[in-house]
mmCIF file of C-alpha atoms in Angstrom:
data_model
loop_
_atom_site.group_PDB
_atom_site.id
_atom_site.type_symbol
_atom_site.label_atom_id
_atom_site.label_comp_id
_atom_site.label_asym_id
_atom_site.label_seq_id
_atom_site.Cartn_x
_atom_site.Cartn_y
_atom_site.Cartn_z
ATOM 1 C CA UNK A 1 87.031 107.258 115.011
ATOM 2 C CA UNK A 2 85.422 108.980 112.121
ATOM 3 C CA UNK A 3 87.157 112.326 111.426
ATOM 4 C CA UNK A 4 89.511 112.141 113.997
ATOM 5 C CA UNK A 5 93.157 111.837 114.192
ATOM 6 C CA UNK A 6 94.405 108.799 116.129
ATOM 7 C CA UNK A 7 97.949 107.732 117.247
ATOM 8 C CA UNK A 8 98.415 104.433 117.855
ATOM 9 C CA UNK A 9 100.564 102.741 120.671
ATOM 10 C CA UNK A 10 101.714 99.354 119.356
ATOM 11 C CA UNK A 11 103.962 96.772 120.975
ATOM 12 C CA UNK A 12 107.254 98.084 119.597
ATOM 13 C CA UNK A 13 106.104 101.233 120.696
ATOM 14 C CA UNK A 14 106.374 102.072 124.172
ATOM 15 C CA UNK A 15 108.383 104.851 124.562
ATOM 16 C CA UNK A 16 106.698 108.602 125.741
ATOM 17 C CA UNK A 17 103.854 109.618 123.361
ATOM 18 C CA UNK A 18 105.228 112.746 120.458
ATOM 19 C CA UNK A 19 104.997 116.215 122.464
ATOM 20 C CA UNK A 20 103.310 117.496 119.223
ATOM 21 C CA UNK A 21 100.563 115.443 119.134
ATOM 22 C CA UNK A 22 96.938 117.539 118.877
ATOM 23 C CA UNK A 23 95.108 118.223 122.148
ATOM 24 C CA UNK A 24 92.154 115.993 120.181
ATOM 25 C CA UNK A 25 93.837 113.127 119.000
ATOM 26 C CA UNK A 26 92.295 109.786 119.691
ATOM 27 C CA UNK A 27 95.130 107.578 121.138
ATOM 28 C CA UNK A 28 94.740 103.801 121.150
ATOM 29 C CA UNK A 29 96.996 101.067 122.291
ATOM 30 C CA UNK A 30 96.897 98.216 120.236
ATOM 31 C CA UNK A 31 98.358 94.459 119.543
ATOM 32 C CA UNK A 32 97.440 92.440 116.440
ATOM 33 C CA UNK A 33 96.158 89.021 117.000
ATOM 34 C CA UNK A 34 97.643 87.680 113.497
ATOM 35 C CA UNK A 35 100.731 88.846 114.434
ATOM 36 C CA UNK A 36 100.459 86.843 118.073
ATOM 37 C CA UNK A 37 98.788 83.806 116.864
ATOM 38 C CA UNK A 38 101.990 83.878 114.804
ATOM 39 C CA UNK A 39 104.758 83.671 117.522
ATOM 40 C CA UNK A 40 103.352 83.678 120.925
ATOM 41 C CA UNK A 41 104.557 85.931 123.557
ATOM 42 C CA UNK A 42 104.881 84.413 127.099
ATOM 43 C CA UNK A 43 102.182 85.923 129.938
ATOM 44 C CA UNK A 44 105.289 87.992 131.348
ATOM 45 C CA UNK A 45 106.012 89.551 128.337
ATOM 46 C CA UNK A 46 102.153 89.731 127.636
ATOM 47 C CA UNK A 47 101.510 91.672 131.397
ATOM 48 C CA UNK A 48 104.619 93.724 131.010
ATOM 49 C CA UNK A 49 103.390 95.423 127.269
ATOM 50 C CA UNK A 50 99.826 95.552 128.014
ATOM 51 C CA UNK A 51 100.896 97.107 131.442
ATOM 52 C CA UNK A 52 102.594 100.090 129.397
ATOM 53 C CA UNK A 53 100.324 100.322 126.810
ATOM 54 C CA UNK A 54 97.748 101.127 129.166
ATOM 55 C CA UNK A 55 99.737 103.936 130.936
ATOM 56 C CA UNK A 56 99.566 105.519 127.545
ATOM 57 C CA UNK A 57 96.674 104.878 125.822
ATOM 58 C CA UNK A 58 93.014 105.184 127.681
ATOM 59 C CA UNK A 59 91.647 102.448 124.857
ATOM 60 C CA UNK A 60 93.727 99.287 123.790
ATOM 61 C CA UNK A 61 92.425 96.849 121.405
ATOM 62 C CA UNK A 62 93.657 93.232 120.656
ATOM 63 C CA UNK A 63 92.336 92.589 116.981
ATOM 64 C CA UNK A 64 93.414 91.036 113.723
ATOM 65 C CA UNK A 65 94.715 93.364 111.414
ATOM 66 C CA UNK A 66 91.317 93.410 109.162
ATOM 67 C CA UNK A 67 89.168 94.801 112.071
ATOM 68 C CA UNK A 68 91.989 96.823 113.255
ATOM 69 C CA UNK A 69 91.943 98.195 109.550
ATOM 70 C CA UNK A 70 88.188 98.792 109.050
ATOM 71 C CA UNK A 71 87.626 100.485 111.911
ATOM 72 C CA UNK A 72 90.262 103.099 110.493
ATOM 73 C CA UNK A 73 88.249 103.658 107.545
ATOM 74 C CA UNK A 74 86.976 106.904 108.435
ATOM 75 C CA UNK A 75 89.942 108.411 110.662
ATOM 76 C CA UNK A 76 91.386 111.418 109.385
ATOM 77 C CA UNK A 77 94.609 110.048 110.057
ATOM 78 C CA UNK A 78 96.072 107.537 111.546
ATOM 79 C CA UNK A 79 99.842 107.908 112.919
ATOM 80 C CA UNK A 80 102.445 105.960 114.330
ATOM 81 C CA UNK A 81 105.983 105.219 114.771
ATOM 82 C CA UNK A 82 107.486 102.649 112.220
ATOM 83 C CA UNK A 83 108.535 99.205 112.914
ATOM 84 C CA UNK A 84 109.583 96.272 110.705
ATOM 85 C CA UNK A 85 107.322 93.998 112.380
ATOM 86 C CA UNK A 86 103.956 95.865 110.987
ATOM 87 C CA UNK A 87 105.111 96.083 107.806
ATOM 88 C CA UNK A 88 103.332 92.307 107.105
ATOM 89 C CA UNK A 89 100.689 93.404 108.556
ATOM 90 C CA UNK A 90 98.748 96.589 107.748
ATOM 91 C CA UNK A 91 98.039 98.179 104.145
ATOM 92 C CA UNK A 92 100.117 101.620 104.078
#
């Protein structure tokens, strides 16, 4: 991901991806494992957001938030719609 934007497509993120994004940008889907170990989802729930996230995003990782983080490091950005429940979980 090194010196490229990237958008990423998280669980309370579904919806269409922004019109503006750049032709370039790197868009990932993404759940974090902390966050799951945490409070479980059941496989229903599991199938039905990893169904969508893969409409929109052509890689999806499941990670814990310090791998999720490092391999960041050298984007030139890294964008995505707000939500409470990431707050916990990833440095600004």
């Amino acid at each position: 991901m090194a010196g490229h934007a990237v958008w990423w497509v998280h669980p309370w993120c579904l919806g269409p991806l922004p019109a503006a994004l750049p032709a370039n940008t790197l868009v990932i889907g993404g759940c974090l494992a902390d966050f799951h170990r945490a409070w479980p989802w059941s496989a229903r729930r599991r199938h039905f957001v990893g169904q969508r996230m893969a409409e929109l995003a052509p890689r999806c990782w499941y990670a814990d938030a310090t791998a999720v983080h490092a391999a960041w490091v050298g984007a030139r950005s890294v964008r995505c719609r707000a939500d409470p429940h990431l707050d916990p979980w990833l440095p600004r």
